[in-house]
Amino acid sequence: MDGYGRLDGISPPGRLAGPAEGITLEELALAARNHGLPLEALRYEVTPPGLHYVLVHYDIPAARAEDWRLTVDGRVRTPLALDLASLRSFPAVTHRVTMECAGNGRARLDPRPVSQPWLVEAVGTAEWTGVPLRLLLAEAGVGADAVEAVFGGADHGVERGVEQDYRRSLPLGVAAGRDPEVLVAYGMNGGPLPPQHGFPLRLVVPGWYGMASVKWLTGIRLTAAPFTGFQQAEGYRYRREADDPGEPVTRIAPRALMIPPGFPDFMSRTRVVRPGEVLLEGRAWSGHAPVTRVEVSTDGGGTWSEAVLTGPEGHGTPHPWAWRGWQARWTAAPGSHVLGVRATDATGAGQPVLQRWNRGGFGSNHVQRIAVLCTPESG
Amino acid sequence: MDGYGRLDGISPPGRLAGPAEGITLEELALAARNHGLPLEALRYEVTPPGLHYVLVHYDIPAARAEDWRLTVDGRVRTPLALDLASLRSFPAVTHRVTMECAGNGRARLDPRPVSQPWLVEAVGTAEWTGVPLRLLLAEAGVGADAVEAVFGGADHGVERGVEQDYRRSLPLGVAAGRDPEVLVAYGMNGGPLPPQHGFPLRLVVPGWYGMASVKWLTGIRLTAAPFTGFQQAEGYRYRREADDPGEPVTRIAPRALMIPPGFPDFMSRTRVVRPGEVLLEGRAWSGHAPVTRVEVSTDGGGTWSEAVLTGPEGHGTPHPWAWRGWQARWTAAPGSHVLGVRATDATGAGQPVLQRWNRGGFGSNHVQRIAVLCTPESG
């Protein structure tokens, strides 16, 4: 179904780290090439390029905009092959979208799934410009028996023994929907897509974890049966055991993050603040519904107090799929403190203090913990 | 000398990892916020933003260009306080510069110094635009007893117990020199500096490891004695033992890197190529002298053959401080291979196959190794 054969010798099966096993050099190689949002960059409502998280499964493809073609075929009335100029002739829209990697938080799980080792920083918000996917599907004419749209990217590699181009599908109702409105995007933050974000063309699925937003998009195929390729049927599933079929990873669970206050130690990243009033602030988001509440703890989760939500109110506003700001005030007293923050959305879903473990390390949204030392001026 | 006191409780002393100690969560936290150049991005002669390596010691400061001032003081005739408009009134130059982190390669050393765990990817090349530092020094008037220029950045934190603003110095002859010409830069690749690269102002010292190119530059002070602050006297020194005063880290040792050919396995990053002719290519640089020779091995370092150097010829050319391209052809036969590449510069300096160990993990330039499986089409 992925169109290539198996390559097992160089491609280890999925595994969990041993009880005392440190991060491996293979995990580090992924952490060194991909990157998260340095948490102080939560200060930017739209994340500048280079600070937005990036996860590339294989290599960033060498792409030439002049030669790029997007095909739309399968269960359609009129197959399309569109160059970038053709795509730009469709009405363009810009959506501000918060995107998060489904594996965010994985490296703090116990036992730790061995994969891209995110701690908490795999998130970012961008202004994506492109064509609503529903317009392209209408142009091609959706066949009566179509049930899914399968999206193919140019990123080519091997994963768990399976050689593949990166491919993911969406149910037709999501692909052709207006809430969220899925984009075929050629612009980011007012410029072309950077190479690592999918130049020249990518999918953007607001509210869903990043694996749905296929980069370096070359083809859209409507199918009469659900897609069973690797990234749909094997990867990106919530499962407890290796042989459990699991449930698909879809929308983003609620999460709030705090800009670590004060200043850090280089190596431990422990924060130092001065005694007195400290402004705590950050961002909160959910892919299910608007964030309705953010609470802050300054005693390691023992007690919680309400933060003030700032900025646009969420779904129904100009930026329905982007994070919201929040602020709280804290009077810091000398000593050691553990800060935390948690979000609740309009469905009532919140964030657990303890991890919800699954074998792939997906959808983890347990509460961020920030160690802070409050101490008078040392100089 | 760093102007603040000590904060030891949260700030561990330097240490070496134990014999079987995996990468720690603290090292991973640095790897997740900083990032290297994904090696396929060696294909770009000028590295796009977000792919150029980034190392931030503490936090990216919140900076407003409107309020920014650069002071030039100390042993000068006329102290200066320049806003960005004043800096732009000086003649602007643009230099293409390859920058590399002094700690590149650290995570493969044995024993491993515990710090930012770079494997091999902490490099990038940018077009930096700004004012030659020598013009600012001439404007201020260099005092007869000045011996060094000390550069202060707004990045504030703690390191090995020492609270500090990030500060580094250069000998006056280097600071005021023309070869390399040190820049006070406000532009990168034709735009303003991105936040993580020093917005709105930074130093760029061509040919030197990145620690010299102070970001978020706020002050330049000429001094009558050598600077003894943390980043000069404690950090960034070649030493074998913790109590050895060591030698300062300065210019970039020669290095060549190869774009990993074929396609990767997600987790192991092992490469797959098809049998037949494979184009091997990459970049090579040195901060001491032009690269004169690049050699490639396809048998794990047993034998070496000459690569062809491409692009500008190095010092004396339009881009004297930027990397050069290289290419070689390889006829791949089925089986497992280890590829390597090494550069030699005009001083005769090259790259060791085995590591040259030092306690900080600086200036490491042993040969890159790329594991490749050559196999016919599997599909």
Tab-separated table of C-alpha atoms in Angstrom, chain A:
chain	number	residue	atom	x	y	z
A	1	MET	CA	0.000	0.000	0.000
A	2	ASP	CA	2.990	2.286	0.414
A	3	GLY	CA	4.213	1.334	-3.047
A	4	TYR	CA	7.672	0.134	-2.052
A	5	GLY	CA	9.111	-2.952	-0.386
A	6	ARG	CA	10.605	-3.659	3.028
A	7	LEU	CA	14.078	-2.698	4.247
A	8	ASP	CA	14.403	-4.246	7.672
A	9	GLY	CA	18.152	-4.501	8.180
A	10	ILE	CA	18.742	-0.798	8.773
A	11	SER	CA	15.371	0.026	10.276
A	12	PRO	CA	14.833	-1.029	13.880
A	13	PRO	CA	11.347	-1.944	15.134
A	14	GLY	CA	9.684	0.407	17.604
A	15	ARG	CA	10.827	-0.059	21.199
A	16	LEU	CA	10.624	1.377	24.688
A	17	ALA	CA	13.737	2.580	26.499
A	18	GLY	CA	14.977	0.496	29.416
A	19	PRO	CA	14.392	1.648	33.016
A	20	ALA	CA	17.669	3.565	33.362
A	21	GLU	CA	18.455	4.069	29.683
A	22	GLY	CA	19.559	7.603	28.822
A	23	ILE	CA	18.660	9.286	25.560
A	24	THR	CA	20.401	7.396	22.736
A	25	LEU	CA	22.609	8.891	20.031
A	26	GLU	CA	19.897	8.003	17.502
A	27	GLU	CA	17.310	10.007	19.429
A	28	LEU	CA	19.840	12.817	19.761
A	29	ALA	CA	20.435	12.812	15.994
A	30	LEU	CA	16.716	13.522	15.547
A	31	ALA	CA	16.751	16.211	18.264
A	32	ALA	CA	19.749	17.909	16.635
A	33	ARG	CA	18.147	18.167	13.177
A	34	ASN	CA	14.572	18.868	14.235
A	35	HIS	CA	13.862	21.556	16.783
A	36	GLY	CA	11.271	22.910	19.150
A	37	LEU	CA	10.132	26.387	20.115
A	38	PRO	CA	12.499	27.898	22.692
A	39	LEU	CA	9.871	28.596	25.367
A	40	GLU	CA	10.687	32.307	25.662
A	41	ALA	CA	9.495	32.540	22.028
A	42	LEU	CA	5.949	31.999	23.336
A	43	ARG	CA	6.136	35.782	23.657
A	44	TYR	CA	5.495	36.082	19.896
A	45	GLU	CA	1.827	35.691	18.948
A	46	VAL	CA	2.986	34.604	15.475
A	47	THR	CA	6.152	32.533	15.726
A	48	PRO	CA	9.072	33.858	13.660
A	49	PRO	CA	10.582	31.400	11.138
A	50	GLY	CA	13.277	29.287	12.724
A	51	LEU	CA	11.509	29.267	16.108
A	52	HIS	CA	8.371	27.343	15.032
A	53	TYR	CA	8.850	23.633	15.769
A	54	VAL	CA	9.967	21.431	12.870
A	55	LEU	CA	9.716	17.674	12.473
A	56	VAL	CA	10.962	16.132	9.236
A	57	HIS	CA	10.529	12.365	9.004
A	58	TYR	CA	13.149	11.751	6.306
A	59	ASP	CA	15.040	14.481	4.384
A	60	ILE	CA	13.924	17.950	3.360
A	61	PRO	CA	13.405	17.341	-0.386
A	62	ALA	CA	15.228	19.429	-2.988
A	63	ALA	CA	12.275	21.247	-4.568
A	64	ARG	CA	11.993	23.636	-7.500
A	65	ALA	CA	8.846	25.765	-7.499
A	66	GLU	CA	8.953	26.022	-11.310
A	67	ASP	CA	8.611	22.263	-11.753
A	68	TRP	CA	6.182	21.536	-8.930
A	69	ARG	CA	2.873	19.883	-9.787
A	70	LEU	CA	-0.003	18.973	-7.508
A	71	THR	CA	-2.181	16.181	-8.848
A	72	VAL	CA	-5.758	15.659	-7.700
A	73	ASP	CA	-7.030	12.278	-8.870
A	74	GLY	CA	-8.671	8.991	-7.898
A	75	ARG	CA	-12.436	9.150	-7.333
A	76	VAL	CA	-12.896	12.513	-9.036
A	77	ARG	CA	-14.733	13.534	-12.183
A	78	THR	CA	-11.812	15.534	-13.631
A	79	PRO	CA	-8.261	14.746	-12.546
A	80	LEU	CA	-6.168	17.892	-12.082
A	81	ALA	CA	-2.453	18.621	-12.424
A	82	LEU	CA	-1.844	22.110	-11.070
A	83	ASP	CA	1.313	24.179	-11.105
A	84	LEU	CA	1.848	26.920	-8.551
A	85	ALA	CA	0.538	29.633	-10.858
A	86	SER	CA	-2.706	27.678	-11.274
A	87	LEU	CA	-3.015	27.306	-7.510
A	88	ARG	CA	-2.515	31.038	-7.066
A	89	SER	CA	-5.403	31.691	-9.454
A	90	PHE	CA	-7.815	30.248	-6.872
A	91	PRO	CA	-9.083	32.560	-4.108
A	92	ALA	CA	-6.391	32.791	-1.415
A	93	VAL	CA	-7.075	32.787	2.296
A	94	THR	CA	-4.774	33.203	5.302
A	95	HIS	CA	-5.366	31.344	8.552
A	96	ARG	CA	-3.474	31.739	11.813
A	97	VAL	CA	-2.954	28.219	13.098
A	98	THR	CA	-1.249	26.723	16.149
A	99	MET	CA	0.417	23.451	15.196
A	100	GLU	CA	1.802	20.896	17.616
A	101	CYS	CA	3.653	17.630	17.054
A	102	ALA	CA	1.691	14.564	18.163
A	103	GLY	CA	4.835	13.343	19.940
A	104	ASN	CA	5.250	16.448	22.073
A	105	GLY	CA	6.139	15.411	25.642
A	106	ARG	CA	7.269	11.916	24.611
A	107	ALA	CA	10.760	12.129	26.148
A	108	ARG	CA	9.319	12.586	29.649
A	109	LEU	CA	7.152	9.457	29.469
A	110	ASP	CA	8.165	6.432	31.542
A	111	PRO	CA	8.894	4.060	29.943
A	112	ARG	CA	10.061	6.333	27.113
A	113	PRO	CA	9.074	5.432	23.539
A	114	VAL	CA	12.270	5.649	21.458
A	115	SER	CA	11.561	8.186	18.690
A	116	GLN	CA	11.908	11.964	18.222
A	117	PRO	CA	12.517	12.945	21.870
A	118	TRP	CA	10.369	16.040	22.444
A	119	LEU	CA	10.181	17.420	25.970
A	120	VAL	CA	7.399	20.032	25.765
A	121	GLU	CA	8.405	22.519	23.056
A	122	ALA	CA	7.074	21.016	19.784
A	123	VAL	CA	4.640	23.807	18.960
A	124	GLY	CA	4.368	27.030	16.982
A	125	THR	CA	1.858	29.405	15.426
A	126	ALA	CA	2.037	30.704	11.865
A	127	GLU	CA	-0.038	32.582	9.328
A	128	TRP	CA	-0.551	30.105	6.488
A	129	THR	CA	-1.683	31.359	3.077
A	130	GLY	CA	-3.125	29.161	0.357
A	131	VAL	CA	-6.187	27.691	-1.310
A	132	PRO	CA	-9.007	26.105	0.696
A	133	LEU	CA	-8.830	22.403	-0.137
A	134	ARG	CA	-12.627	22.301	-0.605
A	135	LEU	CA	-12.255	24.577	-3.659
A	136	LEU	CA	-9.772	22.193	-5.292
A	137	LEU	CA	-12.001	19.215	-4.557
A	138	ALA	CA	-14.992	21.052	-6.030
A	139	GLU	CA	-12.943	21.858	-9.130
A	140	ALA	CA	-12.053	18.183	-9.590
A	141	GLY	CA	-15.558	16.992	-8.724
A	142	VAL	CA	-15.829	14.506	-5.859
A	143	GLY	CA	-16.942	11.020	-6.900
A	144	ALA	CA	-20.056	9.624	-5.223
A	145	ASP	CA	-18.096	6.725	-3.708
A	146	ALA	CA	-15.155	8.764	-2.340
A	147	VAL	CA	-14.638	8.392	1.425
A	148	GLU	CA	-11.125	9.682	2.065
A	149	ALA	CA	-8.506	11.994	0.610
A	150	VAL	CA	-4.942	10.624	0.692
A	151	PHE	CA	-2.150	13.227	0.703
A	152	GLY	CA	1.305	12.365	-0.612
A	153	GLY	CA	4.516	14.255	0.108
A	154	ALA	CA	7.913	14.170	-1.595
A	155	ASP	CA	9.693	13.233	1.657
A	156	HIS	CA	11.012	9.700	1.016
A	157	GLY	CA	12.513	7.228	3.470
A	158	VAL	CA	12.201	4.080	5.534
A	159	GLU	CA	10.349	3.676	8.818
A	160	ARG	CA	10.037	0.460	10.848
A	161	GLY	CA	11.176	-1.432	7.764
A	162	VAL	CA	8.703	0.155	5.351
A	163	GLU	CA	10.073	2.208	2.447
A	164	GLN	CA	7.629	4.997	1.701
A	165	ASP	CA	6.809	8.480	0.583
A	166	TYR	CA	5.223	10.219	3.562
A	167	ARG	CA	1.440	9.827	3.142
A	168	ARG	CA	-1.557	10.525	5.344
A	169	SER	CA	-5.321	10.628	4.773
A	170	LEU	CA	-8.308	12.580	6.047
A	171	PRO	CA	-11.969	11.564	6.025
A	172	LEU	CA	-13.640	13.349	3.127
A	173	GLY	CA	-15.844	15.343	5.519
A	174	VAL	CA	-12.766	16.840	7.171
A	175	ALA	CA	-10.892	17.380	3.891
A	176	ALA	CA	-13.793	19.239	2.286
A	177	GLY	CA	-14.965	20.981	5.476
A	178	ARG	CA	-15.118	24.608	6.496
A	179	ASP	CA	-14.557	24.201	10.250
A	180	PRO	CA	-11.683	23.703	10.237
A	181	GLU	CA	-10.957	24.874	6.717
A	182	VAL	CA	-8.113	22.733	5.403
A	183	LEU	CA	-5.578	24.650	3.278
A	184	VAL	CA	-3.213	23.766	0.478
A	185	ALA	CA	-0.680	26.390	1.566
A	186	TYR	CA	2.114	28.056	-0.384
A	187	GLY	CA	2.854	30.883	2.070
A	188	MET	CA	3.961	31.214	5.702
A	189	ASN	CA	4.015	34.484	7.629
A	190	GLY	CA	3.736	36.524	4.437
A	191	GLY	CA	6.574	34.838	2.515
A	192	PRO	CA	7.006	31.571	0.632
A	193	LEU	CA	7.194	28.386	2.705
A	194	PRO	CA	10.688	27.797	4.087
A	195	PRO	CA	12.212	24.485	2.875
A	196	GLN	CA	11.738	22.782	6.241
A	197	HIS	CA	8.068	23.781	6.385
A	198	GLY	CA	7.169	22.223	3.043
A	199	PHE	CA	8.367	24.475	0.207
A	200	PRO	CA	6.733	24.966	-2.169
A	201	LEU	CA	3.417	23.419	-1.084
A	202	ARG	CA	1.920	21.752	1.972
A	203	LEU	CA	-1.309	20.809	3.643
A	204	VAL	CA	-2.424	22.661	6.785
A	205	VAL	CA	-5.126	20.976	8.870
A	206	PRO	CA	-6.098	23.411	11.665
A	207	GLY	CA	-6.757	21.787	15.034
A	208	TRP	CA	-5.038	18.497	14.161
A	209	TYR	CA	-1.622	17.363	15.299
A	210	GLY	CA	1.093	18.172	12.782
A	211	MET	CA	1.315	14.703	11.173
A	212	ALA	CA	-1.891	15.509	9.242
A	213	SER	CA	-0.402	18.612	7.607
A	214	VAL	CA	1.585	16.816	4.896
A	215	LYS	CA	4.580	18.840	3.698
A	216	TRP	CA	6.057	18.959	0.153
A	217	LEU	CA	2.614	18.019	-1.110
A	218	THR	CA	2.613	16.394	-4.558
A	219	GLY	CA	-0.663	14.521	-4.767
A	220	ILE	CA	-4.209	14.263	-3.454
A	221	ARG	CA	-6.055	11.046	-4.249
A	222	LEU	CA	-9.682	10.450	-3.386
A	223	THR	CA	-10.321	6.831	-2.464
A	224	ALA	CA	-13.357	4.605	-2.036
A	225	ALA	CA	-11.810	2.828	0.965
A	226	PRO	CA	-9.879	4.023	4.022
A	227	PHE	CA	-6.129	4.459	3.533
A	228	THR	CA	-4.043	1.741	5.170
A	229	GLY	CA	-0.522	3.105	4.573
A	230	PHE	CA	2.155	3.116	7.276
A	231	GLN	CA	1.563	6.583	8.719
A	232	GLN	CA	-2.151	5.879	9.084
A	233	ALA	CA	-2.392	2.230	10.080
A	234	GLU	CA	0.937	1.659	11.868
A	235	GLY	CA	2.279	5.073	12.884
A	236	TYR	CA	0.325	7.713	14.770
A	237	ARG	CA	-2.048	5.445	16.706
A	238	TYR	CA	-2.845	5.428	20.402
A	239	ARG	CA	-2.039	1.913	21.600
A	240	ARG	CA	-0.946	0.268	24.832
A	241	GLU	CA	0.599	-2.861	23.298
A	242	ALA	CA	2.606	-3.340	20.094
A	243	ASP	CA	-0.047	-5.635	18.556
A	244	ASP	CA	-3.030	-3.481	19.552
A	245	PRO	CA	-4.612	-1.893	16.410
A	246	GLY	CA	-5.139	1.277	18.461
A	247	GLU	CA	-7.076	4.444	17.785
A	248	PRO	CA	-5.958	7.064	15.269
A	249	VAL	CA	-4.242	10.254	16.455
A	250	THR	CA	-6.325	13.221	15.251
A	251	ARG	CA	-6.956	16.534	17.020
A	252	ILE	CA	-4.742	18.415	19.471
A	253	ALA	CA	-5.439	17.913	23.184
A	254	PRO	CA	-5.625	21.084	25.313
A	255	ARG	CA	-2.331	22.468	26.570
A	256	ALA	CA	-1.016	25.633	28.183
A	257	LEU	CA	2.635	26.591	28.329
A	258	MET	CA	4.357	29.266	30.376
A	259	ILE	CA	7.257	31.479	29.343
A	260	PRO	CA	9.825	30.476	31.959
A	261	PRO	CA	10.156	33.596	34.157
A	262	GLY	CA	13.426	35.251	35.188
A	263	PHE	CA	16.650	33.955	33.712
A	264	PRO	CA	18.109	30.454	33.303
A	265	ASP	CA	21.117	28.454	34.252
A	266	PHE	CA	22.795	27.349	31.006
A	267	MET	CA	22.913	23.639	31.773
A	268	SER	CA	20.082	22.870	34.204
A	269	ARG	CA	17.697	25.476	32.687
A	270	THR	CA	16.534	26.136	36.272
A	271	ARG	CA	15.135	29.664	36.485
A	272	VAL	CA	16.156	32.478	38.805
A	273	VAL	CA	13.712	35.244	39.805
A	274	ARG	CA	14.005	38.110	42.287
A	275	PRO	CA	11.603	38.363	45.245
A	276	GLY	CA	8.439	40.380	44.610
A	277	GLU	CA	5.798	40.517	41.915
A	278	VAL	CA	6.465	38.395	38.826
A	279	LEU	CA	4.285	38.452	35.703
A	280	LEU	CA	3.622	34.896	34.553
A	281	GLU	CA	2.436	34.584	30.967
A	282	GLY	CA	2.171	32.193	28.095
A	283	ARG	CA	-0.181	30.643	25.536
A	284	ALA	CA	-2.907	28.003	25.598
A	285	TRP	CA	-4.634	26.038	22.831
A	286	SER	CA	-6.842	23.067	22.004
A	287	GLY	CA	-7.730	21.442	18.696
A	288	HIS	CA	-11.189	20.438	19.949
A	289	ALA	CA	-12.799	23.680	21.118
A	290	PRO	CA	-11.907	27.159	22.387
A	291	VAL	CA	-9.802	27.377	25.538
A	292	THR	CA	-12.108	28.627	28.273
A	293	ARG	CA	-9.876	28.541	31.324
A	294	VAL	CA	-6.209	28.624	32.268
A	295	GLU	CA	-4.998	27.981	35.818
A	296	VAL	CA	-1.585	28.479	37.342
A	297	SER	CA	0.087	26.706	40.235
A	298	THR	CA	3.138	28.054	42.039
A	299	ASP	CA	3.391	25.187	44.539
A	300	GLY	CA	4.007	22.188	42.319
A	301	GLY	CA	0.332	21.513	41.583
A	302	GLY	CA	-0.922	21.687	45.183
A	303	THR	CA	-3.193	24.669	44.538
A	304	TRP	CA	-4.342	26.418	41.373
A	305	SER	CA	-5.528	29.949	40.639
A	306	GLU	CA	-7.208	31.445	37.596
A	307	ALA	CA	-5.139	33.189	34.952
A	308	VAL	CA	-6.585	35.940	32.749
A	309	LEU	CA	-7.125	35.001	29.123
A	310	THR	CA	-5.967	37.639	26.649
A	311	GLY	CA	-6.303	38.116	22.909
A	312	PRO	CA	-9.014	36.751	20.610
A	313	GLU	CA	-11.578	34.444	22.169
A	314	GLY	CA	-11.105	31.360	20.011
A	315	HIS	CA	-13.414	29.645	17.548
A	316	GLY	CA	-15.709	32.135	15.901
A	317	THR	CA	-13.079	34.876	16.060
A	318	PRO	CA	-10.597	36.027	13.421
A	319	HIS	CA	-8.117	33.357	14.601
A	320	PRO	CA	-10.214	30.387	15.658
A	321	TRP	CA	-7.390	27.811	15.450
A	322	ALA	CA	-4.590	29.777	17.082
A	323	TRP	CA	-3.447	29.836	20.692
A	324	ARG	CA	-4.659	32.429	23.195
A	325	GLY	CA	-2.483	34.436	25.543
A	326	TRP	CA	-2.848	34.225	29.312
A	327	GLN	CA	-1.387	36.163	32.251
A	328	ALA	CA	-1.186	35.758	36.011
A	329	ARG	CA	0.635	37.596	38.792
A	330	TRP	CA	2.799	35.850	41.358
A	331	THR	CA	4.458	37.311	44.431
A	332	ALA	CA	7.690	35.353	44.605
A	333	ALA	CA	9.227	34.696	48.020
A	334	PRO	CA	12.820	33.512	48.488
A	335	GLY	CA	13.190	29.762	48.110
A	336	SER	CA	12.580	27.005	45.570
A	337	HIS	CA	9.287	26.797	43.689
A	338	VAL	CA	7.722	24.624	41.023
A	339	LEU	CA	5.411	26.455	38.635
A	340	GLY	CA	2.772	24.836	36.477
A	341	VAL	CA	-0.080	25.827	34.185
A	342	ARG	CA	-3.066	23.946	32.756
A	343	ALA	CA	-5.771	24.708	30.207
A	344	THR	CA	-9.389	23.615	29.923
A	345	ASP	CA	-11.386	23.852	26.711
A	346	ALA	CA	-15.099	24.292	26.006
A	347	THR	CA	-15.642	20.529	25.880
A	348	GLY	CA	-14.497	20.370	29.514
A	349	ALA	CA	-11.254	18.578	28.573
A	350	GLY	CA	-8.197	19.592	30.580
A	351	GLN	CA	-4.656	18.475	31.298
A	352	PRO	CA	-3.575	15.692	33.658
A	353	VAL	CA	-0.857	16.341	36.215
A	354	LEU	CA	0.479	12.839	35.566
A	355	GLN	CA	1.182	11.399	32.141
A	356	ARG	CA	-1.342	9.375	30.157
A	357	TRP	CA	1.011	6.763	28.714
A	358	ASN	CA	0.731	5.169	25.293
A	359	ARG	CA	3.255	3.173	23.322
A	360	GLY	CA	3.969	5.793	20.653
A	361	GLY	CA	4.110	8.681	23.102
A	362	PHE	CA	1.331	10.573	21.292
A	363	GLY	CA	-1.095	13.230	22.505
A	364	SER	CA	0.719	13.667	25.798
A	365	ASN	CA	-0.477	16.864	27.511
A	366	HIS	CA	0.476	16.521	31.149
A	367	VAL	CA	1.199	19.754	32.989
A	368	GLN	CA	4.474	21.600	32.324
A	369	ARG	CA	6.699	21.954	35.421
A	370	ILE	CA	9.190	24.810	35.776
A	371	ALA	CA	11.750	24.780	38.602
A	372	VAL	CA	12.424	28.295	39.900
A	373	LEU	CA	14.820	29.600	42.517
A	374	CYS	CA	13.780	32.929	44.009
A	375	THR	CA	16.765	34.718	45.473
A	376	PRO	CA	17.780	38.334	46.164
A	377	GLU	CA	20.344	40.025	43.907
A	378	SER	CA	23.566	38.118	44.237
A	379	GLY	CA	26.014	40.795	43.094
